[in-house]
mmCIF file of C-alpha atoms in Angstrom:
data_model
loop_
_atom_site.group_PDB
_atom_site.id
_atom_site.type_symbol
_atom_site.label_atom_id
_atom_site.label_comp_id
_atom_site.label_asym_id
_atom_site.label_seq_id
_atom_site.Cartn_x
_atom_site.Cartn_y
_atom_site.Cartn_z
ATOM 1 C CA MET A 1 47.808 -30.338 50.308
ATOM 2 C CA ALA A 2 48.000 -32.049 46.928
ATOM 3 C CA HIS A 3 45.711 -35.019 47.768
ATOM 4 C CA GLU A 4 48.044 -37.472 46.043
ATOM 5 C CA ARG A 5 45.674 -40.436 46.400
ATOM 6 C CA LEU A 6 42.493 -38.767 45.119
ATOM 7 C CA ARG A 7 42.496 -39.680 41.427
ATOM 8 C CA PHE A 8 40.108 -40.802 38.725
ATOM 9 C CA PRO A 9 40.521 -44.202 37.050
ATOM 10 C CA LEU A 10 40.802 -43.880 33.263
ATOM 11 C CA VAL A 11 40.028 -47.256 31.690
ATOM 12 C CA LEU A 12 41.234 -47.816 28.103
ATOM 13 C CA ASN A 13 39.787 -51.059 26.790
ATOM 14 C CA ARG A 14 38.209 -50.539 23.401
ATOM 15 C CA GLN A 15 39.455 -50.740 19.832
ATOM 16 C CA LEU A 16 37.846 -47.672 18.340
ATOM 17 C CA SER A 17 38.556 -45.567 15.317
ATOM 18 C CA GLY A 18 37.059 -42.315 14.213
ATOM 19 C CA GLU A 19 34.609 -44.256 12.046
ATOM 20 C CA SER A 20 33.467 -46.603 14.832
ATOM 21 C CA LYS A 21 29.748 -46.782 15.528
ATOM 22 C CA VAL A 22 30.271 -48.527 18.862
ATOM 23 C CA GLU A 23 28.592 -46.575 21.633
ATOM 24 C CA TYR A 24 30.926 -45.292 24.302
ATOM 25 C CA VAL A 25 30.922 -43.168 27.407
ATOM 26 C CA PHE A 26 33.016 -40.184 28.397
ATOM 27 C CA GLU A 27 35.028 -40.815 31.556
ATOM 28 C CA PRO A 28 35.671 -38.147 34.235
ATOM 29 C CA ILE A 29 39.166 -36.642 34.162
ATOM 30 C CA PHE A 30 38.707 -33.263 35.878
ATOM 31 C CA SER A 31 36.402 -31.583 38.375
ATOM 32 C CA ASP A 32 36.527 -28.122 39.894
ATOM 33 C CA ILE A 33 34.545 -25.078 41.010
ATOM 34 C CA GLN A 34 34.885 -21.652 39.407
ATOM 35 C CA TYR A 35 32.648 -18.600 39.803
ATOM 36 C CA GLY A 36 30.646 -20.734 42.252
ATOM 37 C CA THR A 37 29.841 -23.284 39.523
ATOM 38 C CA HIS A 38 30.732 -26.942 39.978
ATOM 39 C CA PHE A 39 31.611 -28.589 36.667
ATOM 40 C CA GLY A 40 33.420 -31.620 35.307
ATOM 41 C CA ILE A 41 35.433 -32.442 32.197
ATOM 42 C CA TYR A 42 35.121 -35.866 30.602
ATOM 43 C CA GLY A 43 37.313 -37.528 27.995
ATOM 44 C CA HIS A 44 36.937 -40.257 25.407
ATOM 45 C CA PHE A 45 40.284 -41.608 24.215
ATOM 46 C CA ILE A 46 40.026 -42.994 20.684
ATOM 47 C CA GLY A 47 42.673 -45.507 19.675
ATOM 48 C CA GLU A 48 43.814 -49.119 19.807
ATOM 49 C CA ILE A 49 45.478 -51.468 22.255
ATOM 50 C CA ASP A 50 48.798 -52.546 20.752
ATOM 51 C CA ASP A 51 49.648 -56.145 19.784
ATOM 52 C CA ASN A 52 53.130 -56.427 21.250
ATOM 53 C CA GLY A 53 52.075 -57.621 24.684
ATOM 54 C CA LYS A 54 53.043 -54.419 26.488
ATOM 55 C CA THR A 55 49.375 -53.461 26.952
ATOM 56 C CA GLY A 56 50.014 -50.021 25.554
ATOM 57 C CA PHE A 57 47.222 -47.937 24.067
ATOM 58 C CA LEU A 58 47.940 -45.781 21.013
ATOM 59 C CA VAL A 59 45.711 -42.696 21.221
ATOM 60 C CA GLU A 60 44.666 -41.210 17.897
ATOM 61 C CA LYS A 61 42.342 -38.546 19.259
ATOM 62 C CA ILE A 62 40.793 -37.357 22.516
ATOM 63 C CA ASN A 63 37.294 -35.917 22.588
ATOM 64 C CA PHE A 64 36.298 -33.788 25.575
ATOM 65 C CA ARG A 65 32.973 -32.781 27.079
ATOM 66 C CA LEU A 66 32.343 -30.224 29.807
ATOM 67 C CA GLN A 67 29.303 -30.647 32.047
ATOM 68 C CA ASN A 68 28.058 -27.919 34.370
ATOM 69 C CA TYR A 69 26.337 -29.226 37.496
ATOM 70 C CA THR A 70 25.482 -26.512 39.992
ATOM 71 C CA GLY A 71 25.970 -22.760 40.032
ATOM 72 C CA ASN A 72 24.758 -19.711 38.141
ATOM 73 C CA ILE A 73 27.638 -19.151 35.705
ATOM 74 C CA THR A 74 27.913 -21.444 32.682
ATOM 75 C CA MET A 75 31.454 -22.678 32.030
ATOM 76 C CA GLY A 76 32.662 -23.648 28.556
ATOM 77 C CA ILE A 77 35.756 -24.793 26.675
ATOM 78 C CA GLY A 78 37.715 -21.973 25.048
ATOM 79 C CA LYS A 79 40.456 -24.095 23.490
ATOM 80 C CA VAL A 80 42.210 -27.437 23.929
ATOM 81 C CA ILE A 81 45.856 -26.429 23.585
ATOM 82 C CA ASP A 82 48.204 -29.426 23.591
ATOM 83 C CA TYR A 83 49.817 -32.049 25.819
ATOM 84 C CA LYS A 84 53.274 -32.545 27.322
ATOM 85 C CA ASP A 85 55.048 -35.693 28.470
ATOM 86 C CA LYS A 86 56.612 -35.082 31.894
ATOM 87 C CA LYS A 87 57.888 -36.859 35.004
ATOM 88 C CA LEU A 88 55.404 -37.705 37.736
ATOM 89 C CA PRO A 89 56.383 -36.168 41.109
ATOM 90 C CA SER A 90 57.556 -38.854 43.517
ATOM 91 C CA ASN A 91 54.787 -38.178 46.044
ATOM 92 C CA PHE A 92 52.191 -39.129 43.400
ATOM 93 C CA ILE A 93 53.751 -42.499 42.558
ATOM 94 C CA LEU A 94 51.836 -45.626 43.616
ATOM 95 C CA GLU A 95 54.368 -48.342 44.398
ATOM 96 C CA GLY A 96 54.021 -51.344 42.111
ATOM 97 C CA PHE A 97 51.699 -49.527 39.699
ATOM 98 C CA SER A 98 52.806 -46.094 38.526
ATOM 99 C CA THR A 99 55.214 -45.825 35.590
ATOM 100 C CA GLY A 100 56.452 -42.441 36.821
ATOM 101 C CA ARG A 101 55.176 -40.816 33.630
ATOM 102 C CA LEU A 102 52.828 -37.822 33.662
ATOM 103 C CA ILE A 103 50.894 -36.631 30.589
ATOM 104 C CA LYS A 104 49.683 -33.053 31.045
ATOM 105 C CA ILE A 105 46.781 -31.936 28.853
ATOM 106 C CA TYR A 106 46.394 -28.169 28.683
ATOM 107 C CA MET A 107 43.155 -26.341 27.915
ATOM 108 C CA ILE A 108 41.518 -22.940 28.295
ATOM 109 C CA LEU A 109 38.123 -22.619 29.976
ATOM 110 C CA GLN A 110 35.915 -19.551 30.111
ATOM 111 C CA GLY A 111 32.896 -18.397 32.055
ATOM 112 C CA LEU A 112 29.753 -17.471 30.096
ATOM 113 C CA ASN A 113 30.921 -19.699 27.245
ATOM 114 C CA LYS A 114 28.452 -22.171 25.713
ATOM 115 C CA GLU A 115 30.968 -24.401 23.880
ATOM 116 C CA PHE A 116 30.966 -27.697 25.751
ATOM 117 C CA LYS A 117 32.969 -29.854 23.318
ATOM 118 C CA GLY A 118 36.631 -29.940 22.366
ATOM 119 C CA SER A 119 39.212 -32.334 20.985
ATOM 120 C CA LEU A 120 42.919 -32.987 20.663
ATOM 121 C CA PRO A 121 43.910 -32.529 17.909
ATOM 122 C CA GLU A 122 41.289 -29.864 17.303
ATOM 123 C CA GLU A 123 38.568 -30.364 14.729
ATOM 124 C CA PRO A 124 39.670 -28.723 11.456
ATOM 125 C CA ILE A 125 37.940 -25.635 10.165
ATOM 126 C CA GLU A 126 35.774 -26.448 7.156
ATOM 127 C CA GLY A 127 37.921 -26.551 4.020
ATOM 128 C CA GLU A 128 41.195 -27.086 5.891
ATOM 129 C CA PRO A 129 43.118 -30.398 5.882
ATOM 130 C CA ILE A 130 42.460 -32.939 8.638
ATOM 131 C CA PRO A 131 45.237 -32.759 11.251
ATOM 132 C CA PRO A 132 47.422 -35.848 11.808
ATOM 133 C CA ALA A 133 46.484 -38.348 14.515
ATOM 134 C CA LEU A 134 47.747 -37.688 18.016
ATOM 135 C CA ASN A 135 49.935 -40.837 18.172
ATOM 136 C CA LEU A 136 50.219 -40.659 21.952
ATOM 137 C CA LYS A 137 51.173 -44.027 23.488
ATOM 138 C CA LEU A 138 49.785 -44.589 26.971
ATOM 139 C CA TYR A 139 50.727 -47.411 29.328
ATOM 140 C CA GLN A 140 49.034 -48.793 32.405
ATOM 141 C CA GLY A 141 50.279 -46.816 35.367
ATOM 142 C CA ASP A 142 50.703 -43.547 33.472
ATOM 143 C CA VAL A 143 48.980 -40.525 34.993
ATOM 144 C CA ILE A 144 46.916 -37.968 33.070
ATOM 145 C CA GLU A 145 46.637 -34.440 34.457
ATOM 146 C CA VAL A 146 44.324 -31.802 33.036
ATOM 147 C CA VAL A 147 45.805 -28.319 33.416
ATOM 148 C CA VAL A 148 43.287 -25.522 33.033
ATOM 149 C CA PHE A 149 43.826 -21.822 32.329
ATOM 150 C CA TYR A 150 40.858 -19.523 32.884
ATOM 151 C CA GLU A 151 40.356 -16.884 30.227
ATOM 152 C CA HIS A 152 38.532 -13.713 31.202
ATOM 153 C CA VAL A 153 34.817 -13.521 30.496
ATOM 154 C CA ASP A 154 34.180 -12.211 26.991
ATOM 155 C CA ASN A 155 34.501 -8.461 26.474
ATOM 156 C CA GLU A 156 30.823 -8.323 25.495
ATOM 157 C CA TYR A 157 29.935 -8.859 29.160
ATOM 158 C CA SER A 158 33.004 -7.649 31.057
ATOM 159 C CA LYS A 159 34.249 -4.739 28.883
ATOM 160 C CA ILE A 160 37.684 -5.778 30.133
ATOM 161 C CA LEU A 161 39.426 -4.923 26.853
ATOM 162 C CA GLU A 162 38.031 -1.403 26.594
ATOM 163 C CA LYS A 163 40.758 1.252 26.543
ATOM 164 C CA ASP A 164 38.332 3.852 27.874
ATOM 165 C CA SER A 165 37.806 2.977 31.538
ATOM 166 C CA GLU A 166 34.540 4.917 31.561
ATOM 167 C CA VAL A 167 33.108 2.459 29.040
ATOM 168 C CA ARG A 168 33.961 -0.398 31.387
ATOM 169 C CA ASN A 169 32.638 1.477 34.422
ATOM 170 C CA ASN A 170 29.312 2.206 32.748
ATOM 171 C CA GLU A 171 28.753 -0.915 30.626
ATOM 172 C CA CYS A 172 30.361 -3.836 32.492
ATOM 173 C CA LEU A 173 27.708 -6.496 33.122
ATOM 174 C CA PHE A 174 30.027 -9.001 34.836
ATOM 175 C CA ALA A 175 33.084 -7.900 36.794
ATOM 176 C CA ASP A 176 35.073 -11.107 36.306
ATOM 177 C CA PRO A 177 36.567 -11.706 39.783
ATOM 178 C CA LEU A 178 39.626 -13.434 38.289
ATOM 179 C CA TYR A 179 40.590 -10.266 36.444
ATOM 180 C CA LEU A 180 38.466 -7.327 37.665
ATOM 181 C CA TYR A 181 37.340 -5.627 40.855
ATOM 182 C CA ARG A 182 34.292 -3.432 41.470
ATOM 183 C CA ASP A 183 34.479 -0.479 43.834
ATOM 184 C CA GLY A 184 31.304 1.549 43.568
ATOM 185 C CA GLU A 185 31.240 3.107 40.119
ATOM 186 C CA GLU A 186 34.734 1.899 39.293
ATOM 187 C CA VAL A 187 35.403 -1.467 37.610
ATOM 188 C CA GLY A 188 39.165 -1.849 37.390
ATOM 189 C CA LEU A 189 41.804 -4.396 36.429
ATOM 190 C CA LEU A 190 43.316 -6.524 39.183
ATOM 191 C CA LYS A 191 47.092 -6.551 39.540
ATOM 192 C CA ASP A 192 48.783 -8.563 36.743
ATOM 193 C CA SER A 193 45.486 -8.952 34.830
ATOM 194 C CA GLN A 194 46.866 -7.347 31.684
ATOM 195 C CA THR A 195 49.868 -9.688 31.729
ATOM 196 C CA ARG A 196 47.630 -12.727 32.169
ATOM 197 C CA ILE A 197 45.399 -11.576 29.289
ATOM 198 C CA GLU A 198 48.434 -11.362 26.988
ATOM 199 C CA LEU A 199 49.719 -14.767 28.110
ATOM 200 C CA ILE A 200 46.333 -16.428 27.597
ATOM 201 C CA ASN A 201 46.187 -14.937 24.096
ATOM 202 C CA ALA A 202 49.653 -16.389 23.413
ATOM 203 C CA LEU A 203 48.435 -19.808 24.582
ATOM 204 C CA LYS A 204 45.735 -19.748 21.902
ATOM 205 C CA GLU A 205 48.279 -19.361 19.087
ATOM 206 C CA GLU A 206 50.139 -22.144 17.305
ATOM 207 C CA ASP A 207 52.834 -23.591 19.609
ATOM 208 C CA GLY A 208 51.059 -21.633 22.335
ATOM 209 C CA LEU A 209 52.620 -23.338 25.354
ATOM 210 C CA ASN A 210 56.131 -22.404 24.308
ATOM 211 C CA LYS A 211 55.100 -18.917 23.190
ATOM 212 C CA ALA A 212 53.451 -18.200 26.533
ATOM 213 C CA LYS A 213 56.483 -19.517 28.408
ATOM 214 C CA ARG A 214 58.861 -17.301 26.418
ATOM 215 C CA MET A 215 56.596 -14.284 26.883
ATOM 216 C CA ALA A 216 56.378 -14.909 30.636
ATOM 217 C CA LYS A 217 60.173 -14.911 30.881
ATOM 218 C CA GLU A 218 60.407 -11.709 28.852
ATOM 219 C CA LYS A 219 57.877 -10.031 31.142
ATOM 220 C CA ASN A 220 59.836 -11.163 34.216
ATOM 221 C CA ILE A 221 56.895 -12.492 36.172
ATOM 222 C CA THR A 222 59.005 -13.222 39.261
ATOM 223 C CA GLN A 223 56.517 -11.579 41.586
ATOM 224 C CA MET A 224 53.641 -13.592 40.141
ATOM 225 C CA LEU A 225 55.704 -16.755 40.587
ATOM 226 C CA ASN A 226 56.518 -15.919 44.199
ATOM 227 C CA GLU A 227 52.859 -15.284 44.956
ATOM 228 C CA SER A 228 51.786 -18.624 43.427
ATOM 229 C CA HIS A 229 53.377 -20.607 46.314
ATOM 230 C CA MET A 230 53.939 -23.491 43.912
ATOM 231 C CA GLU A 231 56.654 -26.101 43.934
ATOM 232 C CA GLY A 232 57.841 -27.674 40.694
ATOM 233 C CA ASP A 233 60.000 -27.094 37.660
ATOM 234 C CA GLU A 234 60.298 -23.708 35.982
ATOM 235 C CA GLU A 235 57.622 -24.493 33.421
ATOM 236 C CA ASP A 236 55.097 -25.531 36.076
ATOM 237 C CA LEU A 237 55.774 -22.333 38.004
ATOM 238 C CA ILE A 238 55.294 -20.166 34.920
ATOM 239 C CA PHE A 239 51.994 -21.835 34.066
ATOM 240 C CA ALA A 240 50.915 -21.513 37.706
ATOM 241 C CA ALA A 241 51.532 -17.782 37.492
ATOM 242 C CA ILE A 242 49.323 -17.581 34.401
ATOM 243 C CA GLY A 243 46.543 -19.263 36.327
ATOM 244 C CA ALA A 244 46.984 -23.048 36.256
ATOM 245 C CA GLY A 245 46.497 -24.636 39.678
ATOM 246 C CA ARG A 246 48.105 -27.405 41.674
ATOM 247 C CA PRO A 247 47.721 -31.065 40.623
ATOM 248 C CA CYS A 248 44.806 -31.722 42.975
ATOM 249 C CA LYS A 249 41.034 -31.120 43.213
ATOM 250 C CA MET A 250 40.376 -34.219 41.140
ATOM 251 C CA LYS A 251 42.564 -33.258 38.199
ATOM 252 C CA LEU A 252 44.542 -36.504 37.948
ATOM 253 C CA SER A 253 43.659 -39.845 36.344
ATOM 254 C CA ASP A 254 45.458 -43.193 36.608
ATOM 255 C CA VAL A 255 45.558 -45.109 33.307
ATOM 256 C CA TYR A 256 44.283 -48.686 33.371
ATOM 257 C CA ILE A 257 44.460 -50.771 30.184
ATOM 258 C CA LEU A 258 42.272 -53.848 29.847
ATOM 259 C CA PRO A 259 43.252 -56.568 27.342
ATOM 260 C CA LYS A 260 41.200 -57.009 24.167
#
C-alpha cells in the first residue's frame, strides 16, 4: 500500500538568499525507521517567489538536516546526490491541486554516521569554486519525494570490505543486517550485497545516478528487480533494486507557495 494521501506539506513563502539573516525552520520531508531507529529528514529551500504571477518558487539551494529520535543506532547523511524531474503517478494526484509533476531528491544515508547536515548543491571543498545555484523552479501542487539509498555501515565497524573472511569473522563489531548475516562464528555477505556496494559507490561519483543505472544494466540485475515487487518505470525499478523503497512511509511532500 503506497498511502497516497499521507504527505507532508512543504510551505515556500520566504524571500531568502544565502546571505539572509532571517531565522527560518527546517520542514519535515521524510521519515522512516532503519536498524530500529526512527529518524526524520528536514529541508530548508532557499530561493525567491517569482514576480510573474504564476506563484512559482525558484530554488537556489536546499539545506538538509537529519534528526534521530528513538533507537540505538545513529543514522547520518552520507551524500546528497541529485534530483530528477519526473511524472507523478496518477494515484498520487489530488484533483484540483496537483500539477502532476514529481521532483525526486536522491541521497545516501548510513548507520553509525555522525554527519547530520547536507545540501544540494553540495558545499564546496575548501579551495574549490562555489557550485552554481540549483535553479529548480517549483510550483504549487508539485510533489517532492526523497529517495534514500542505505550504504553499508563503515568498514571500521562491519569489516564488510575485507577480502579475508577470517578478518570479518573475528573483527566485525556490527553485522549490518542490510548487507551481512551472522551464523555463529561466520559473518558473511547477503545475496547481492557486493553488487549493491558497487552500485552505491557509483552513486557517490559525479553523474552518479546515471552511472549507477548503466552499471545495474550491465550487471543484469533482473533477479533483484523481480524480488523488489515494485511497479514503475525502468529507472524506478533499478533504483528499487539498489535499495530505494516505495513512495510511502512519509516520503512525499506537497508544495504550497504563499504570496509575498
